[in-house]
mmCIF file of C-alpha atoms and ligand atoms in Angstrom:
data_model
loop_
_atom_site.group_PDB
_atom_site.id
_atom_site.type_symbol
_atom_site.label_atom_id
_atom_site.label_comp_id
_atom_site.label_asym_id
_atom_site.label_seq_id
_atom_site.Cartn_x
_atom_site.Cartn_y
_atom_site.Cartn_z
ATOM 1 C CA MET A 1 -9.763 41.864 -72.205
ATOM 2 C CA THR A 2 -13.296 41.040 -71.022
ATOM 3 C CA ARG A 3 -15.923 42.337 -73.402
ATOM 4 C CA PRO A 4 -18.998 43.968 -71.815
ATOM 5 C CA LEU A 5 -22.198 41.950 -72.155
ATOM 6 C CA ASP A 6 -24.940 42.864 -74.604
ATOM 7 C CA LEU A 7 -28.061 43.349 -72.480
ATOM 8 C CA GLY A 8 -31.481 42.312 -73.724
ATOM 9 C CA ILE A 9 -35.029 41.775 -72.491
ATOM 10 C CA PHE A 10 -37.130 38.679 -73.113
ATOM 11 C CA LEU A 11 -40.367 40.599 -73.497
ATOM 12 C CA PRO A 12 -43.390 39.481 -71.445
ATOM 13 C CA ASN A 13 -45.523 38.432 -74.407
ATOM 14 C CA ALA A 14 -46.840 35.154 -72.974
ATOM 15 C CA LYS A 15 -48.854 34.724 -69.788
ATOM 16 C CA GLY A 16 -46.790 33.576 -66.810
ATOM 17 C CA GLY A 17 -43.441 34.384 -68.403
ATOM 18 C CA ALA A 18 -40.838 31.757 -67.623
ATOM 19 C CA ILE A 19 -41.898 30.863 -64.094
ATOM 20 C CA MET A 20 -44.563 28.197 -63.745
ATOM 21 C CA ALA A 21 -45.990 29.266 -60.409
ATOM 22 C CA THR A 22 -49.309 30.384 -58.996
ATOM 23 C CA GLY A 23 -47.865 33.045 -56.665
ATOM 24 C CA SER A 24 -48.610 36.693 -57.310
ATOM 25 C CA PRO A 25 -46.396 37.925 -58.953
ATOM 26 C CA PRO A 26 -45.491 36.258 -61.368
ATOM 27 C CA GLN A 27 -49.061 36.308 -62.677
ATOM 28 C CA TYR A 28 -49.511 38.884 -65.401
ATOM 29 C CA PHE A 29 -51.299 39.168 -68.705
ATOM 30 C CA PRO A 30 -49.162 39.844 -71.757
ATOM 31 C CA SER A 31 -50.632 43.223 -72.664
ATOM 32 C CA TRP A 32 -49.171 45.653 -75.193
ATOM 33 C CA GLU A 33 -49.037 48.223 -72.403
ATOM 34 C CA LEU A 34 -46.729 46.030 -70.281
ATOM 35 C CA ASN A 35 -44.523 45.216 -73.282
ATOM 36 C CA ARG A 36 -44.353 48.868 -74.348
ATOM 37 C CA LYS A 37 -43.405 49.958 -70.827
ATOM 38 C CA ASN A 38 -40.519 47.446 -70.670
ATOM 39 C CA ALA A 39 -39.362 48.299 -74.202
ATOM 40 C CA LEU A 40 -39.162 52.008 -73.381
ATOM 41 C CA ILE A 41 -37.446 51.517 -70.016
ATOM 42 C CA ALA A 42 -34.883 49.181 -71.638
ATOM 43 C CA GLU A 43 -34.181 51.556 -74.484
ATOM 44 C CA GLY A 44 -33.895 54.502 -72.075
ATOM 45 C CA ALA A 45 -31.343 52.597 -69.992
ATOM 46 C CA GLY A 46 -29.184 51.795 -73.028
ATOM 47 C CA PHE A 47 -30.066 48.104 -73.388
ATOM 48 C CA ASP A 48 -29.013 46.474 -76.656
ATOM 49 C CA PHE A 49 -31.975 44.340 -77.715
ATOM 50 C CA LEU A 50 -35.555 43.167 -77.194
ATOM 51 C CA LEU A 51 -36.684 39.645 -78.107
ATOM 52 C CA SER A 52 -40.188 38.181 -78.076
ATOM 53 C CA MET A 53 -41.045 34.517 -78.406
ATOM 54 C CA VAL A 54 -43.675 32.840 -80.570
ATOM 55 C CA LYS A 55 -46.242 30.580 -78.901
ATOM 56 C CA TRP A 56 -49.408 29.016 -80.279
ATOM 57 C CA ARG A 57 -50.515 26.914 -77.336
ATOM 58 C CA GLY A 58 -49.758 26.928 -73.629
ATOM 59 C CA PHE A 59 -49.920 24.354 -70.884
ATOM 60 C CA GLY A 60 -53.182 25.025 -69.056
ATOM 61 C CA GLY A 61 -53.171 24.331 -65.318
ATOM 62 C CA GLU A 62 -54.288 26.802 -62.692
ATOM 63 C CA THR A 63 -52.257 29.571 -64.336
ATOM 64 C CA ASN A 64 -53.084 28.857 -67.991
ATOM 65 C CA HIS A 65 -49.351 29.158 -68.491
ATOM 66 C CA TRP A 66 -48.540 30.563 -71.974
ATOM 67 C CA ASP A 67 -52.151 30.026 -73.094
ATOM 68 C CA TYR A 68 -52.388 33.767 -73.758
ATOM 69 C CA SER A 69 -49.660 35.246 -75.935
ATOM 70 C CA LEU A 70 -49.167 38.221 -78.188
ATOM 71 C CA GLU A 71 -47.929 37.358 -81.687
ATOM 72 C CA SER A 72 -44.229 38.103 -82.045
ATOM 73 C CA PHE A 73 -43.999 40.005 -85.389
ATOM 74 C CA THR A 74 -47.037 42.163 -84.680
ATOM 75 C CA LEU A 75 -45.590 43.026 -81.289
ATOM 76 C CA MET A 76 -42.115 43.868 -82.628
ATOM 77 C CA ALA A 77 -43.578 46.058 -85.383
ATOM 78 C CA ALA A 78 -45.272 48.086 -82.638
ATOM 79 C CA CYS A 79 -42.027 48.168 -80.616
ATOM 80 C CA ALA A 80 -40.230 49.382 -83.759
ATOM 81 C CA ALA A 81 -42.641 52.291 -84.032
ATOM 82 C CA VAL A 82 -42.180 53.481 -80.427
ATOM 83 C CA THR A 83 -38.388 53.007 -80.066
ATOM 84 C CA SER A 84 -35.492 54.492 -81.991
ATOM 85 C CA ARG A 85 -32.199 52.825 -81.080
ATOM 86 C CA ILE A 86 -32.590 49.356 -79.545
ATOM 87 C CA GLN A 87 -32.265 46.213 -81.723
ATOM 88 C CA LEU A 88 -35.446 44.140 -82.104
ATOM 89 C CA TYR A 89 -35.905 40.411 -82.694
ATOM 90 C CA ALA A 90 -39.105 38.564 -83.547
ATOM 91 C CA SER A 91 -39.343 34.766 -83.451
ATOM 92 C CA VAL A 92 -40.608 32.852 -86.452
ATOM 93 C CA ALA A 93 -42.051 29.369 -85.972
ATOM 94 C CA ILE A 94 -40.994 28.038 -89.366
ATOM 95 C CA PRO A 95 -43.576 25.227 -89.626
ATOM 96 C CA THR A 96 -46.349 27.874 -89.673
ATOM 97 C CA VAL A 97 -45.439 30.434 -92.358
ATOM 98 C CA HIS A 98 -43.966 30.218 -95.844
ATOM 99 C CA PRO A 99 -40.585 31.989 -96.137
ATOM 100 C CA GLY A 100 -41.997 34.173 -98.926
ATOM 101 C CA VAL A 101 -44.388 35.728 -96.386
ATOM 102 C CA ILE A 102 -41.727 36.118 -93.697
ATOM 103 C CA ALA A 103 -39.264 37.701 -96.185
ATOM 104 C CA LYS A 104 -41.674 40.590 -96.665
ATOM 105 C CA MET A 105 -42.680 40.842 -92.984
ATOM 106 C CA VAL A 106 -38.998 41.184 -92.085
ATOM 107 C CA ALA A 107 -38.422 43.795 -94.807
ATOM 108 C CA THR A 108 -41.458 45.718 -93.520
ATOM 109 C CA ILE A 109 -40.257 45.805 -89.898
ATOM 110 C CA ASP A 110 -36.720 46.600 -91.116
ATOM 111 C CA ASP A 111 -38.280 49.683 -92.740
ATOM 112 C CA ILE A 112 -40.414 50.636 -89.699
ATOM 113 C CA SER A 113 -37.392 50.262 -87.390
ATOM 114 C CA GLN A 114 -34.940 51.850 -89.839
ATOM 115 C CA GLY A 115 -32.581 48.889 -89.857
ATOM 116 C CA ARG A 116 -32.898 47.546 -86.297
ATOM 117 C CA PHE A 117 -34.705 44.271 -86.926
ATOM 118 C CA GLY A 118 -33.487 40.661 -86.690
ATOM 119 C CA LEU A 119 -34.917 37.156 -86.648
ATOM 120 C CA ASN A 120 -34.964 34.307 -84.109
ATOM 121 C CA ILE A 121 -35.423 31.062 -86.053
ATOM 122 C CA VAL A 122 -37.618 28.567 -84.187
ATOM 123 C CA SER A 123 -37.759 25.130 -85.761
ATOM 124 C CA GLY A 124 -40.602 24.003 -83.441
ATOM 125 C CA TRP A 125 -40.335 21.458 -80.665
ATOM 126 C CA ASN A 126 -43.941 21.177 -79.453
ATOM 127 C CA LYS A 127 -45.971 19.103 -81.893
ATOM 128 C CA MET A 128 -49.270 20.160 -80.263
ATOM 129 C CA GLU A 129 -48.734 23.827 -81.168
ATOM 130 C CA TYR A 130 -48.740 22.935 -84.846
ATOM 131 C CA ALA A 131 -50.943 19.828 -84.909
ATOM 132 C CA GLN A 132 -53.862 21.849 -83.446
ATOM 133 C CA MET A 133 -53.808 23.901 -86.684
ATOM 134 C CA GLY A 134 -53.165 20.985 -89.025
ATOM 135 C CA LEU A 135 -49.618 22.291 -89.587
ATOM 136 C CA TRP A 136 -47.559 19.405 -88.197
ATOM 137 C CA GLN A 137 -45.746 17.836 -91.114
ATOM 138 C CA GLY A 138 -45.606 14.302 -89.693
ATOM 139 C CA ASP A 139 -43.391 12.916 -86.963
ATOM 140 C CA ASP A 140 -40.338 12.622 -89.206
ATOM 141 C CA TYR A 141 -40.420 16.443 -89.452
ATOM 142 C CA PHE A 142 -38.884 16.606 -85.981
ATOM 143 C CA ALA A 143 -35.798 14.674 -87.120
ATOM 144 C CA ARG A 144 -35.457 16.854 -90.204
ATOM 145 C CA ARG A 145 -36.342 20.207 -88.584
ATOM 146 C CA TYR A 146 -32.885 21.727 -89.055
ATOM 147 C CA GLU A 147 -32.646 20.593 -92.694
ATOM 148 C CA TYR A 148 -35.994 22.336 -93.156
ATOM 149 C CA ALA A 149 -34.623 25.372 -91.292
ATOM 150 C CA ALA A 150 -31.528 25.502 -93.537
ATOM 151 C CA GLU A 151 -33.623 25.448 -96.702
ATOM 152 C CA TYR A 152 -36.054 27.978 -95.219
ATOM 153 C CA LEU A 153 -33.143 30.321 -94.534
ATOM 154 C CA GLU A 154 -31.659 29.810 -97.991
ATOM 155 C CA VAL A 155 -34.980 30.897 -99.523
ATOM 156 C CA LEU A 156 -35.226 33.903 -97.191
ATOM 157 C CA GLN A 157 -31.700 35.074 -97.934
ATOM 158 C CA ARG A 158 -32.199 34.757 -101.677
ATOM 159 C CA LEU A 159 -35.488 36.681 -101.522
ATOM 160 C CA TRP A 160 -33.743 39.416 -99.501
ATOM 161 C CA THR A 161 -30.927 39.837 -102.022
ATOM 162 C CA GLU A 162 -31.951 38.597 -105.491
ATOM 163 C CA ASP A 163 -34.248 40.133 -108.086
ATOM 164 C CA ARG A 164 -36.142 36.925 -108.919
ATOM 165 C CA VAL A 165 -35.886 33.555 -107.211
ATOM 166 C CA THR A 166 -36.514 30.133 -108.704
ATOM 167 C CA HIS A 167 -35.919 27.366 -106.190
ATOM 168 C CA HIS A 168 -36.883 23.688 -106.164
ATOM 169 C CA GLY A 169 -35.721 21.968 -102.982
ATOM 170 C CA ALA A 170 -36.858 19.206 -100.656
ATOM 171 C CA PHE A 171 -39.380 21.481 -98.889
ATOM 172 C CA PHE A 172 -40.057 24.612 -100.967
ATOM 173 C CA ALA A 173 -40.796 25.443 -104.578
ATOM 174 C CA LEU A 174 -40.585 29.024 -105.870
ATOM 175 C CA ASP A 175 -40.952 30.066 -109.480
ATOM 176 C CA ASP A 176 -39.676 33.443 -110.583
ATOM 177 C CA CYS A 177 -40.598 34.794 -107.141
ATOM 178 C CA LYS A 178 -40.132 38.525 -106.535
ATOM 179 C CA SER A 179 -39.935 40.125 -103.097
ATOM 180 C CA TYR A 180 -39.573 43.864 -102.581
ATOM 181 C CA PRO A 181 -38.567 45.923 -100.684
ATOM 182 C CA LYS A 182 -35.220 44.409 -99.758
ATOM 183 C CA PRO A 183 -34.079 44.864 -96.136
ATOM 184 C CA SER A 184 -31.685 47.792 -95.629
ATOM 185 C CA ARG A 185 -29.004 45.562 -94.096
ATOM 186 C CA ARG A 186 -28.028 41.926 -93.692
ATOM 187 C CA ILE A 187 -30.626 40.636 -91.227
ATOM 188 C CA PRO A 188 -29.034 39.421 -87.945
ATOM 189 C CA LEU A 189 -30.059 35.886 -86.995
ATOM 190 C CA ILE A 190 -30.503 34.161 -83.668
ATOM 191 C CA CYS A 191 -31.068 30.468 -83.101
ATOM 192 C CA ALA A 192 -31.593 28.888 -79.699
ATOM 193 C CA GLY A 193 -31.273 25.220 -80.695
ATOM 194 C CA GLN A 194 -29.768 23.046 -77.965
ATOM 195 C CA SER A 195 -29.531 19.675 -79.734
ATOM 196 C CA ASP A 196 -26.452 18.707 -81.765
ATOM 197 C CA ARG A 197 -28.330 19.535 -84.956
ATOM 198 C CA GLY A 198 -29.557 22.811 -83.477
ATOM 199 C CA ILE A 199 -26.036 23.830 -82.446
ATOM 200 C CA ALA A 200 -24.668 22.880 -85.880
ATOM 201 C CA PHE A 201 -27.341 25.068 -87.525
ATOM 202 C CA THR A 202 -26.573 27.959 -85.159
ATOM 203 C CA SER A 203 -22.825 27.607 -85.735
ATOM 204 C CA ARG A 204 -23.236 27.670 -89.466
ATOM 205 C CA HIS A 205 -25.880 30.364 -89.929
ATOM 206 C CA ALA A 206 -26.601 32.475 -86.845
ATOM 207 C CA ASP A 207 -24.963 35.582 -85.434
ATOM 208 C CA PHE A 208 -26.017 34.688 -81.904
ATOM 209 C CA GLY A 209 -26.866 31.408 -80.219
ATOM 210 C CA PHE A 210 -28.438 30.833 -76.818
ATOM 211 C CA LEU A 211 -26.729 28.541 -74.320
ATOM 212 C CA GLY A 212 -28.991 26.836 -71.892
ATOM 213 C CA GLY A 213 -30.810 23.791 -70.859
ATOM 214 C CA GLN A 214 -30.545 22.832 -67.241
ATOM 215 C CA ASP A 215 -27.045 24.152 -66.643
ATOM 216 C CA ASP A 216 -26.725 27.472 -64.911
ATOM 217 C CA SER A 217 -23.392 27.494 -63.115
ATOM 218 C CA LEU A 218 -20.759 29.733 -64.674
ATOM 219 C CA GLU A 219 -18.590 26.656 -65.315
ATOM 220 C CA ASP A 220 -21.471 24.885 -67.127
ATOM 221 C CA LEU A 221 -22.169 27.934 -69.278
ATOM 222 C CA GLY A 222 -18.447 28.388 -69.999
ATOM 223 C CA ARG A 223 -18.326 24.753 -71.142
ATOM 224 C CA LEU A 224 -21.425 25.151 -73.346
ATOM 225 C CA ASN A 225 -19.898 28.301 -74.826
ATOM 226 C CA ALA A 226 -16.669 26.426 -75.656
ATOM 227 C CA ARG A 227 -18.773 23.748 -77.397
ATOM 228 C CA LEU A 228 -20.575 26.381 -79.484
ATOM 229 C CA GLN A 229 -17.331 28.172 -80.389
ATOM 230 C CA THR A 230 -15.616 24.923 -81.425
ATOM 231 C CA SER A 231 -18.574 24.072 -83.625
ATOM 232 C CA ALA A 232 -18.594 27.575 -85.187
ATOM 233 C CA GLN A 233 -14.859 27.435 -85.851
ATOM 234 C CA GLY A 234 -15.545 24.314 -87.905
ATOM 235 C CA PHE A 235 -17.451 26.601 -90.280
ATOM 236 C CA GLY A 236 -14.815 29.335 -90.065
ATOM 237 C CA ARG A 237 -17.242 31.538 -88.134
ATOM 238 C CA GLU A 238 -17.773 33.198 -84.788
ATOM 239 C CA VAL A 239 -21.120 33.092 -83.003
ATOM 240 C CA GLY A 240 -21.934 35.314 -80.027
ATOM 241 C CA ALA A 241 -23.126 33.244 -77.065
ATOM 242 C CA TYR A 242 -26.162 34.646 -75.277
ATOM 243 C CA VAL A 243 -27.895 33.260 -72.245
ATOM 244 C CA LEU A 244 -31.547 33.590 -71.295
ATOM 245 C CA LEU A 245 -31.554 34.325 -67.576
ATOM 246 C CA THR A 246 -34.301 34.639 -64.981
ATOM 247 C CA VAL A 247 -33.192 37.172 -62.383
ATOM 248 C CA ILE A 248 -34.478 37.172 -58.805
ATOM 249 C CA ALA A 249 -32.643 40.073 -57.171
ATOM 250 C CA GLU A 250 -33.351 41.363 -53.651
ATOM 251 C CA GLU A 251 -31.505 43.286 -50.917
ATOM 252 C CA THR A 252 -30.001 40.088 -49.487
ATOM 253 C CA ASP A 253 -29.186 36.600 -50.760
ATOM 254 C CA GLU A 254 -31.589 35.191 -48.154
ATOM 255 C CA GLN A 255 -34.513 37.304 -49.383
ATOM 256 C CA ALA A 256 -33.873 36.323 -53.009
ATOM 257 C CA GLN A 257 -33.565 32.650 -52.148
ATOM 258 C CA ALA A 258 -36.768 32.801 -50.090
ATOM 259 C CA LYS A 259 -38.545 34.245 -53.117
ATOM 260 C CA ARG A 260 -37.145 31.499 -55.353
ATOM 261 C CA ASP A 261 -38.298 28.892 -52.803
ATOM 262 C CA HIS A 262 -41.749 30.493 -52.719
ATOM 263 C CA PHE A 263 -42.063 30.101 -56.507
ATOM 264 C CA ILE A 264 -40.964 26.470 -56.284
ATOM 265 C CA ALA A 265 -43.404 25.816 -53.401
ATOM 266 C CA THR A 266 -46.286 27.370 -55.352
ATOM 267 C CA SER A 267 -45.377 25.826 -58.714
ATOM 268 C CA ASP A 268 -48.292 25.010 -61.030
ATOM 269 C CA ARG A 269 -47.961 21.212 -61.024
ATOM 270 C CA GLU A 270 -50.699 20.710 -63.586
ATOM 271 C CA ALA A 271 -49.140 23.071 -66.143
ATOM 272 C CA MET A 272 -45.710 21.585 -65.407
ATOM 273 C CA ALA A 273 -47.035 18.065 -66.000
ATOM 274 C CA GLU A 274 -48.489 19.126 -69.353
ATOM 275 C CA TRP A 275 -45.209 20.811 -70.325
ATOM 276 C CA ALA A 276 -43.266 17.677 -69.346
ATOM 277 C CA ARG A 277 -45.715 15.524 -71.326
ATOM 278 C CA VAL A 278 -45.505 17.491 -74.585
ATOM 279 C CA ALA A 279 -41.738 17.912 -74.236
ATOM 280 C CA GLY A 280 -41.322 14.174 -73.587
ATOM 281 C CA MET A 281 -39.663 14.698 -70.202
ATOM 282 C CA ASP A 282 -39.914 12.341 -67.264
ATOM 283 C CA PHE A 283 -39.951 14.083 -63.900
ATOM 284 C CA SER A 284 -41.684 11.273 -62.049
ATOM 285 C CA ARG A 285 -38.835 11.010 -59.518
ATOM 286 C CA ALA A 286 -38.181 14.717 -59.323
ATOM 287 C CA THR A 287 -35.605 15.977 -56.851
ATOM 288 C CA TYR A 288 -35.649 19.551 -55.516
ATOM 289 C CA LYS A 289 -33.258 20.535 -58.325
ATOM 290 C CA ASP A 290 -35.565 18.940 -60.906
ATOM 291 C CA LEU A 291 -38.493 20.806 -59.413
ATOM 292 C CA ALA A 292 -36.579 24.076 -59.605
ATOM 293 C CA VAL A 293 -35.599 23.265 -63.192
ATOM 294 C CA GLN A 294 -39.261 22.698 -64.051
ATOM 295 C CA THR A 295 -40.572 25.741 -62.187
ATOM 296 C CA PHE A 296 -38.083 27.915 -64.081
ATOM 297 C CA MET A 297 -38.728 26.044 -67.345
ATOM 298 C CA ALA A 298 -35.170 24.698 -67.690
ATOM 299 C CA ILE A 299 -33.953 28.259 -68.146
ATOM 300 C CA PRO A 300 -30.883 29.316 -66.155
ATOM 301 C CA TYR A 301 -31.698 31.570 -63.187
ATOM 302 C CA VAL A 302 -29.829 33.554 -60.607
ATOM 303 C CA ALA A 303 -31.299 34.362 -57.179
ATOM 304 C CA GLY A 304 -29.268 36.636 -54.943
ATOM 305 C CA SER A 305 -28.565 40.051 -53.545
ATOM 306 C CA TYR A 306 -28.003 42.925 -55.961
ATOM 307 C CA GLN A 307 -24.239 42.452 -55.490
ATOM 308 C CA SER A 308 -24.434 38.652 -56.013
ATOM 309 C CA VAL A 309 -26.407 39.126 -59.226
ATOM 310 C CA ALA A 310 -23.925 41.760 -60.458
ATOM 311 C CA ASP A 311 -21.043 39.368 -59.696
ATOM 312 C CA TYR A 312 -22.824 36.563 -61.584
ATOM 313 C CA LEU A 313 -23.299 38.818 -64.628
ATOM 314 C CA ASP A 314 -19.624 39.807 -64.503
ATOM 315 C CA GLY A 315 -18.824 36.098 -64.336
ATOM 316 C CA LEU A 316 -20.778 35.531 -67.568
ATOM 317 C CA ALA A 317 -18.686 38.202 -69.291
ATOM 318 C CA GLU A 318 -15.469 36.733 -67.850
ATOM 319 C CA ASN A 319 -16.457 33.311 -69.241
ATOM 320 C CA GLY A 320 -16.626 34.746 -72.752
ATOM 321 C CA LEU A 321 -20.389 35.146 -73.131
ATOM 322 C CA ALA A 322 -21.499 37.893 -75.501
ATOM 323 C CA GLY A 323 -24.796 38.792 -73.879
ATOM 324 C CA VAL A 324 -27.677 38.083 -71.566
ATOM 325 C CA CYS A 325 -31.431 38.239 -72.185
ATOM 326 C CA PHE A 326 -33.298 38.920 -68.943
ATOM 327 C CA ILE A 327 -36.503 37.367 -67.677
ATOM 328 C CA PHE A 328 -38.147 38.816 -64.559
ATOM 329 C CA PRO A 329 -40.694 37.425 -62.113
ATOM 330 C CA ASP A 330 -42.488 40.774 -62.158
ATOM 331 C CA TYR A 331 -42.157 42.854 -65.304
ATOM 332 C CA GLU A 332 -44.030 45.713 -63.605
ATOM 333 C CA THR A 333 -41.128 46.473 -61.260
ATOM 334 C CA ASP A 334 -38.074 44.268 -61.742
ATOM 335 C CA LEU A 335 -36.481 45.781 -64.852
ATOM 336 C CA GLN A 336 -36.274 49.210 -63.231
ATOM 337 C CA ARG A 337 -34.877 47.618 -60.054
ATOM 338 C CA LEU A 338 -32.180 45.826 -62.067
ATOM 339 C CA ILE A 339 -31.240 49.110 -63.719
ATOM 340 C CA ASP A 340 -31.141 51.049 -60.430
ATOM 341 C CA ARG A 341 -29.618 48.481 -58.093
ATOM 342 C CA VAL A 342 -27.727 45.776 -60.015
ATOM 343 C CA LEU A 343 -26.232 47.262 -63.178
ATOM 344 C CA PRO A 344 -24.309 50.026 -61.311
ATOM 345 C CA LEU A 345 -22.498 47.280 -59.348
ATOM 346 C CA MET A 346 -21.199 45.504 -62.466
ATOM 347 C CA LYS A 347 -17.567 45.775 -63.554
ATOM 348 C CA HIS A 348 -18.068 44.708 -67.166
ATOM 349 C CA ARG A 349 -20.727 47.070 -68.436
ATOM 350 C CA ARG A 350 -20.732 49.432 -71.319
ATOM 351 C CA ALA A 351 -20.073 53.088 -70.483
HETATM 352 C C1 LIG B 401 -33.826 32.358 -75.889
HETATM 353 C C2 LIG B 401 -34.697 31.269 -76.426
HETATM 354 C C3 LIG B 401 -35.776 31.616 -77.206
HETATM 355 C C4 LIG B 401 -36.623 30.640 -77.723
HETATM 356 N N1 LIG B 401 -37.716 31.028 -78.395
HETATM 357 C C5 LIG B 401 -38.631 30.097 -78.761
HETATM 358 C C6 LIG B 401 -39.865 30.496 -79.307
HETATM 359 O O1 LIG B 401 -40.121 31.681 -79.494
HETATM 360 N N2 LIG B 401 -40.758 29.531 -79.638
HETATM 361 C C7 LIG B 401 -40.488 28.205 -79.479
HETATM 362 O O2 LIG B 401 -41.338 27.385 -79.796
HETATM 363 N N3 LIG B 401 -39.304 27.794 -78.983
HETATM 364 C C8 LIG B 401 -38.385 28.711 -78.603
HETATM 365 N N4 LIG B 401 -37.204 28.315 -78.041
HETATM 366 C C9 LIG B 401 -36.820 26.893 -78.109
HETATM 367 C C10 LIG B 401 -35.710 26.692 -79.162
HETATM 368 O O3 LIG B 401 -36.061 27.261 -80.406
HETATM 369 C C11 LIG B 401 -35.372 25.208 -79.373
HETATM 370 O O4 LIG B 401 -36.447 24.526 -79.950
HETATM 371 C C12 LIG B 401 -35.058 24.523 -78.092
HETATM 372 O O5 LIG B 401 -34.042 25.226 -77.424
HETATM 373 C C13 LIG B 401 -34.653 23.066 -78.338
HETATM 374 O O6 LIG B 401 -33.532 22.992 -79.217
HETATM 375 P P1 LIG B 401 -33.494 21.947 -80.412
HETATM 376 O O7 LIG B 401 -34.493 22.361 -81.437
HETATM 377 O O8 LIG B 401 -32.090 21.990 -80.941
HETATM 378 O O9 LIG B 401 -33.831 20.594 -79.840
HETATM 379 C C14 LIG B 401 -36.355 29.274 -77.489
HETATM 380 C C15 LIG B 401 -35.263 28.909 -76.695
HETATM 381 C C16 LIG B 401 -34.451 29.893 -76.129
HETATM 382 C C17 LIG B 401 -33.296 29.468 -75.275
#
């Protein structure tokens, strides 16, 4: 039987969201007011979770893409205070904060939210974000980032469950370290790693992993899901596969595709070039598909009529995915439109 998808929102906490374009929308500033509005609409419509990302430096260009961002834990603590049912995830960039600090921040938001808080572990892919603060641990860190993540998590989990922790590992030293309060439940974990090491870490430790990269057909995502499940089975575990998805939904397929083409035509080439540079990508001979991939930041997207988008979401459920985390071009209007026009057309949705 096909399981209904968990539905989540990728909160608009960084300027420009996940579309690198100068058109208006998608230009918006990541204000608390906009995030609060989306959090409350999502909770009211019965969505399952909210997730915010962590960013320390954007990509400049005409749009100053991601140069403005609200800090993830601070934002989710505020979301915890104004919601009552929806699950909440903050993202921790592990090169920036000692696990002893994060252990207590998580326990605090677990208390504020009364047991609705979880953690997205970000090992850090953009050296510049950390180097600008003197926090880059040398270029060999990148190769060892998931060993670091595993030890980081071991420390966190011990601090969440043990009275006193003494730990001497490759990266962290704790002596008789106490951390109270303890969280009220086992903290759910997300990891969005896409590399082999990232997928191995997710398979071994996380409750949910994100599928992605440049593949957005249902067959591609089904294949990536099979890869994740095979890896998790190797650890005797199951991991729910989520996908981050930009949704461009309009009355007709043609209108949605025209909007997608408008974003691609007005893409912020300067910000895209900076993103490609820091991510080590070469788009010098970019095809239209490459350009679309860049404009939508290598995140899967669907552009179609309300019915086409509903069918695509049903297809995700039929391919065994556990959930979807939505990104919108315009967070002022598009979440409500999805709720009113797309979700009622889905077959595999929760009652
Ligand atoms: C849903 C999702 C959320 C992510 N959140 C963040 C984030 O908040 N900050 C960040 O620097 N990277 C974020 N990433 C990037 C991943 O953590 C990861 O670095 C990237 O997918 C590359 O995988 P790898 O580390 O295995 O190479 C996110 C990716 C996805 C798909």
